[in-house]
mmCIF file of C-alpha atoms in Angstrom:
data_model
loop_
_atom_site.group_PDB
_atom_site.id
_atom_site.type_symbol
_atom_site.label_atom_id
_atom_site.label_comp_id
_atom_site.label_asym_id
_atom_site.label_seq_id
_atom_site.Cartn_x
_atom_site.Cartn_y
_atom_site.Cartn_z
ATOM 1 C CA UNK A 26 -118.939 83.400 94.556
ATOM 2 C CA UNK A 27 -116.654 84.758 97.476
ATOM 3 C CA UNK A 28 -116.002 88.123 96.719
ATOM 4 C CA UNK A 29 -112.274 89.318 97.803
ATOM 5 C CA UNK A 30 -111.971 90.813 101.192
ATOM 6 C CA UNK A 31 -109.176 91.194 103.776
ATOM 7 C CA UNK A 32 -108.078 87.758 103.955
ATOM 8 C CA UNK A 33 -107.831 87.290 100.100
ATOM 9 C CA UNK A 34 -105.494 90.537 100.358
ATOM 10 C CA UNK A 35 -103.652 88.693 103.148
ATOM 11 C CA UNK A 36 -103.130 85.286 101.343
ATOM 12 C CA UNK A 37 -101.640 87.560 98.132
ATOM 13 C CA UNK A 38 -99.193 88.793 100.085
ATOM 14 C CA UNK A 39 -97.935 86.115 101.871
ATOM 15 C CA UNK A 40 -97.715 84.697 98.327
ATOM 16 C CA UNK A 41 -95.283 86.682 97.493
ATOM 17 C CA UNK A 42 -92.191 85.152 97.580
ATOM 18 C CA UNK A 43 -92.708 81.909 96.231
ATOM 19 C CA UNK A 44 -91.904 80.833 92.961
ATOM 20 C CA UNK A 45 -91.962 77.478 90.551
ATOM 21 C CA UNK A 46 -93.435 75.997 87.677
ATOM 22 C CA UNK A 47 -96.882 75.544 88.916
ATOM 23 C CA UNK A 48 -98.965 76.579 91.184
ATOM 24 C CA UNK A 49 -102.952 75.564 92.249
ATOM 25 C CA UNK A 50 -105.465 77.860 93.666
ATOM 26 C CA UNK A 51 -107.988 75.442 95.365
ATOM 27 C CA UNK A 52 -111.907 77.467 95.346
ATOM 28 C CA UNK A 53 -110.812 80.345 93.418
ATOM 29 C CA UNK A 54 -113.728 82.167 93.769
ATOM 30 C CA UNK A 55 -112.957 85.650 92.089
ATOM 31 C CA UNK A 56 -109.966 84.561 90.832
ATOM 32 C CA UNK A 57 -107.370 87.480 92.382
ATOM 33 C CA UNK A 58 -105.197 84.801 94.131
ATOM 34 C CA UNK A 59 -104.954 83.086 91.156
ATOM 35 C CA UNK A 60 -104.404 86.023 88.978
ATOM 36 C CA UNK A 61 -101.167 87.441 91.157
ATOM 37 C CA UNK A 62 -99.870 83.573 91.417
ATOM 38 C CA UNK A 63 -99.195 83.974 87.179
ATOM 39 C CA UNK A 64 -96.366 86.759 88.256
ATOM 40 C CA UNK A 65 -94.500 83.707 89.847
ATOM 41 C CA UNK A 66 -95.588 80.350 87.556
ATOM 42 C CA UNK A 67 -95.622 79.390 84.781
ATOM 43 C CA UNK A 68 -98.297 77.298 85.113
ATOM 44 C CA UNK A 69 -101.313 78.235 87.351
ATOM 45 C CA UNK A 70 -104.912 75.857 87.487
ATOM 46 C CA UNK A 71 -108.097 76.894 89.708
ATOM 47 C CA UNK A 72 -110.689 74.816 91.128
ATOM 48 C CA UNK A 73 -113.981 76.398 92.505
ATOM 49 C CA UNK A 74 -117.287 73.788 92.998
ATOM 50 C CA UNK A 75 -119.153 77.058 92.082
ATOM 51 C CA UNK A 76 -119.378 76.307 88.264
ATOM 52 C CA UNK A 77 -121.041 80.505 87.862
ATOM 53 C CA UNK A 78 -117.081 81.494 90.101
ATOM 54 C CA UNK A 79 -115.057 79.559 87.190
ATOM 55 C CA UNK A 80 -117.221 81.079 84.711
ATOM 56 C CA UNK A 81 -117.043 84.722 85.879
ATOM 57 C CA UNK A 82 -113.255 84.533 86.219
ATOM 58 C CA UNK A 83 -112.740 82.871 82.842
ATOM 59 C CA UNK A 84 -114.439 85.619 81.300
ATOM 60 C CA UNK A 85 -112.591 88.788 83.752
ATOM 61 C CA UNK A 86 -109.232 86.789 84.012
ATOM 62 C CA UNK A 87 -106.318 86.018 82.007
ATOM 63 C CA UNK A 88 -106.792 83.247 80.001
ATOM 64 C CA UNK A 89 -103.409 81.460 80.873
ATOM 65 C CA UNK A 90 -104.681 79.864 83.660
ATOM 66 C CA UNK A 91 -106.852 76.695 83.541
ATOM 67 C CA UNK A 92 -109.978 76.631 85.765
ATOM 68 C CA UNK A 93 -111.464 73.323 86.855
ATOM 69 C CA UNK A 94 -114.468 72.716 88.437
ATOM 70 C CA UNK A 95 -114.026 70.052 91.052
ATOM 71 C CA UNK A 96 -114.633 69.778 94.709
ATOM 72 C CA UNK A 97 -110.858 70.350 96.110
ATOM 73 C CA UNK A 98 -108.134 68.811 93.929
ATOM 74 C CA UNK A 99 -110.509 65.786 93.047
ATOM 75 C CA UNK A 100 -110.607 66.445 89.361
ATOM 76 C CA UNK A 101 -106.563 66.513 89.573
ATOM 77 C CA UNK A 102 -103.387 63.993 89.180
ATOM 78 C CA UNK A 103 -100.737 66.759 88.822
ATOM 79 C CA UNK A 104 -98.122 67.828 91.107
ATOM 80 C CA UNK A 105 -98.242 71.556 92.643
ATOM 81 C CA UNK A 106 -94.748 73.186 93.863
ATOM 82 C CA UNK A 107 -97.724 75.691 95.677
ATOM 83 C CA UNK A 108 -100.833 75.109 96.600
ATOM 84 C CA UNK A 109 -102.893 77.655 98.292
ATOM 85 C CA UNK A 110 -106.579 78.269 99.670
ATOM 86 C CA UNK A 111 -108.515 80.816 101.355
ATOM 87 C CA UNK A 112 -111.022 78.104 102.373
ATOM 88 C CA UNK A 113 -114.450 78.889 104.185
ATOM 89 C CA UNK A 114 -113.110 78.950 107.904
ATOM 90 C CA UNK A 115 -115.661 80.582 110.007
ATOM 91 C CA UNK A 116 -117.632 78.418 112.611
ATOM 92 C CA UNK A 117 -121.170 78.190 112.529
ATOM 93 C CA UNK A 118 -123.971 76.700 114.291
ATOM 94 C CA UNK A 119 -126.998 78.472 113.000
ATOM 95 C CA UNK A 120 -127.017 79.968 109.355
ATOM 96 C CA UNK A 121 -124.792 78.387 106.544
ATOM 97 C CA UNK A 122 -123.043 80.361 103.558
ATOM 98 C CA UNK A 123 -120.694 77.734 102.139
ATOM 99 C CA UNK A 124 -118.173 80.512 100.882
ATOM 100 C CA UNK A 125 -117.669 81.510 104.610
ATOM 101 C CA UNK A 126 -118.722 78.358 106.902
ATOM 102 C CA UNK A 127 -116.407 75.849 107.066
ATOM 103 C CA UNK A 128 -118.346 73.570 109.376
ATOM 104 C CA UNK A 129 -119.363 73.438 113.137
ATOM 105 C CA UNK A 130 -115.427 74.181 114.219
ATOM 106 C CA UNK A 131 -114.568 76.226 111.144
ATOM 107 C CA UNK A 132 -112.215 73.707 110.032
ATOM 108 C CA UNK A 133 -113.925 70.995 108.407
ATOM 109 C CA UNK A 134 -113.200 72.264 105.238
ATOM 110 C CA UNK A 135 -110.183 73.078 105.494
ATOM 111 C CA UNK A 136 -109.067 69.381 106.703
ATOM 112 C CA UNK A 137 -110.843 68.111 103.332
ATOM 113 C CA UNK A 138 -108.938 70.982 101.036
ATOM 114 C CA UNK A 139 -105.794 69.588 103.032
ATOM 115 C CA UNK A 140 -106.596 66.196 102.988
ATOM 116 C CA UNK A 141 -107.209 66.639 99.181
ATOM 117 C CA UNK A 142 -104.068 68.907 97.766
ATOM 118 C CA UNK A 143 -100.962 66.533 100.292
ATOM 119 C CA UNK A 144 -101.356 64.219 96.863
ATOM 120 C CA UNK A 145 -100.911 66.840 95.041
ATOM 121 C CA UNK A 146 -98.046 69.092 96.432
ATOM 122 C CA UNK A 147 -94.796 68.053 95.352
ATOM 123 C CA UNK A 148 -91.896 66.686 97.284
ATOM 124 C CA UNK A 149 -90.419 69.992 98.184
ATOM 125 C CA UNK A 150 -94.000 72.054 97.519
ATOM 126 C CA UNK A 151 -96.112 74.056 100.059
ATOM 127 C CA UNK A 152 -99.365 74.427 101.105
ATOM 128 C CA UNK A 153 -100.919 77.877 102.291
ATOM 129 C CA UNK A 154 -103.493 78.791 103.392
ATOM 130 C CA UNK A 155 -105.614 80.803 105.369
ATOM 131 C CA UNK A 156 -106.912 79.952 109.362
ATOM 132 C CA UNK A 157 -109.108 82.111 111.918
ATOM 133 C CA UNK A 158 -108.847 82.000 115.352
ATOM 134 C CA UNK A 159 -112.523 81.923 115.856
ATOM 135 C CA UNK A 160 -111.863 78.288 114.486
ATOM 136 C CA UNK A 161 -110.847 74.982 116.660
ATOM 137 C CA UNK A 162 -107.086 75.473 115.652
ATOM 138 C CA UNK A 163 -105.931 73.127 118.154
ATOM 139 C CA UNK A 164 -108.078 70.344 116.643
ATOM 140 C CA UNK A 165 -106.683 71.315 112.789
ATOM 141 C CA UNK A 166 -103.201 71.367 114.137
ATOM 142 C CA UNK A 167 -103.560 68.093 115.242
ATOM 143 C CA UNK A 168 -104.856 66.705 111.939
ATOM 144 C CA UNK A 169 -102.154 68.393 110.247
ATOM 145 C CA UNK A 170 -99.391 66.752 112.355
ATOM 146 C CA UNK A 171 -101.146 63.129 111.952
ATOM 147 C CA UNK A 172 -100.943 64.223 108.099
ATOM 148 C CA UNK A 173 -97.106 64.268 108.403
ATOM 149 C CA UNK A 174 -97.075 68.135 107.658
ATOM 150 C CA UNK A 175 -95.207 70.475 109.530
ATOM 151 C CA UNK A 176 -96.874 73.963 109.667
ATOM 152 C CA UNK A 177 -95.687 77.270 110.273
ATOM 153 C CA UNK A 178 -97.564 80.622 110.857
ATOM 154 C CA UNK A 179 -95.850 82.918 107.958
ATOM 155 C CA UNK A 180 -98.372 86.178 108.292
ATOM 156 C CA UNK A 181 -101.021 87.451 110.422
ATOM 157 C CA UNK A 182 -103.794 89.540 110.211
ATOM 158 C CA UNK A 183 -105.646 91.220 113.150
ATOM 159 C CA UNK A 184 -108.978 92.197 112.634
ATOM 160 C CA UNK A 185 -112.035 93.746 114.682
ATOM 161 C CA UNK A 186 -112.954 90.170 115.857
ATOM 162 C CA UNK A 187 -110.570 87.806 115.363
ATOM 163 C CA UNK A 188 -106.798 86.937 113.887
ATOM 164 C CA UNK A 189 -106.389 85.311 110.758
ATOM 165 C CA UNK A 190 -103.169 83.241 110.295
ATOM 166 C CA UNK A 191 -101.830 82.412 107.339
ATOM 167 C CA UNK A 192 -100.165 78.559 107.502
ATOM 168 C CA UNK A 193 -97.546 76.635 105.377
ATOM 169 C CA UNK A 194 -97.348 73.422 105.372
ATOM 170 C CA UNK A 195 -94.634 71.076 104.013
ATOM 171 C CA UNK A 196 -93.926 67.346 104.423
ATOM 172 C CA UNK A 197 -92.082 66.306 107.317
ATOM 173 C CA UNK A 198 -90.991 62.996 105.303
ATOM 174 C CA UNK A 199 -88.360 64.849 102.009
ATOM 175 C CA UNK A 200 -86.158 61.642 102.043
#
């Protein structure tokens, strides 16, 4: 379980203003994302692939929000007006810890949590979530523009070794 740190912190506040009916926390982990998004939905659903994470925070968390174990959104039909994820983002090339890594360029995981939650955002939804600049964010940005999303930094965090940016995306296609 990925135990809340200074991005987690990062992604709540950037979370701040948004509001709607529902809202999906993809790999929930300790569930605090999740927990603040109830102040601004009605409706709030987590997924974690860690089946002990969903446990823990269905035990320590309020019980109005549905938890879900699934890889991504894969478990999911249902239409998010927010969708956020602190995915694992850090490179790495010799040791793996899946609730850091997110592949050899830090962003393979992200691309599949992307990939995964576009069918699930609604027309005028977002997605956020969180990037490092130790990652290949030239290569990401690329996927998201062939995914039709625009993206825009909306916070940023600098820390001892590296920035952490915190992205929305929305369709570029809202005819």
């Amino acid at each position: 379980m990925y135990i809340p740190n200074v991005d987690s912190f990062l992604l709540i506040d950037s979370i701040k203003d948004y509001s709607g009916q529902s809202a999906l926390e993809i790999g929930t982990g300790a569930g605090i994302v999740s927990k603040y998004l109830l102040k601004n939905f009605k409706i709030v659903v987590s997924t974690d692939i860690d089946y002990k994470s969903l446990l823990y925070c269905k035990k320590k968390i309020n019980s109005k929000i549905t938890f879900i174990c699934c890889d991504a959104t894969t478990a999911l039909s249902t239409k998010f007006d927010l969708i956020v994820t602190n995915p694992p983002y850090l490179p790495n090339d010799h040791f793996h810890d899946k609730t850091i890594h997110g592949g050899i360029s830090g962003i393979e995981k992200t691309i599949h949590f992307i990939q995964s939650a576009i069918p699930n955002v609604k027309k005028y939804g977002h997605i956020i979530l969180i990037v490092s600049s130790l990652a290949d964010i030239s290569r990401l940005d690329r996927v998201i523009f062939e995914k039709k999303m625009n993206r825009k930094i909306i916070n940023k965090k600098k820390i001892f070794y590296e920035t952490l940016y915190v992205y929305e995306l929305s369709s570029i296609n809202l005819s």
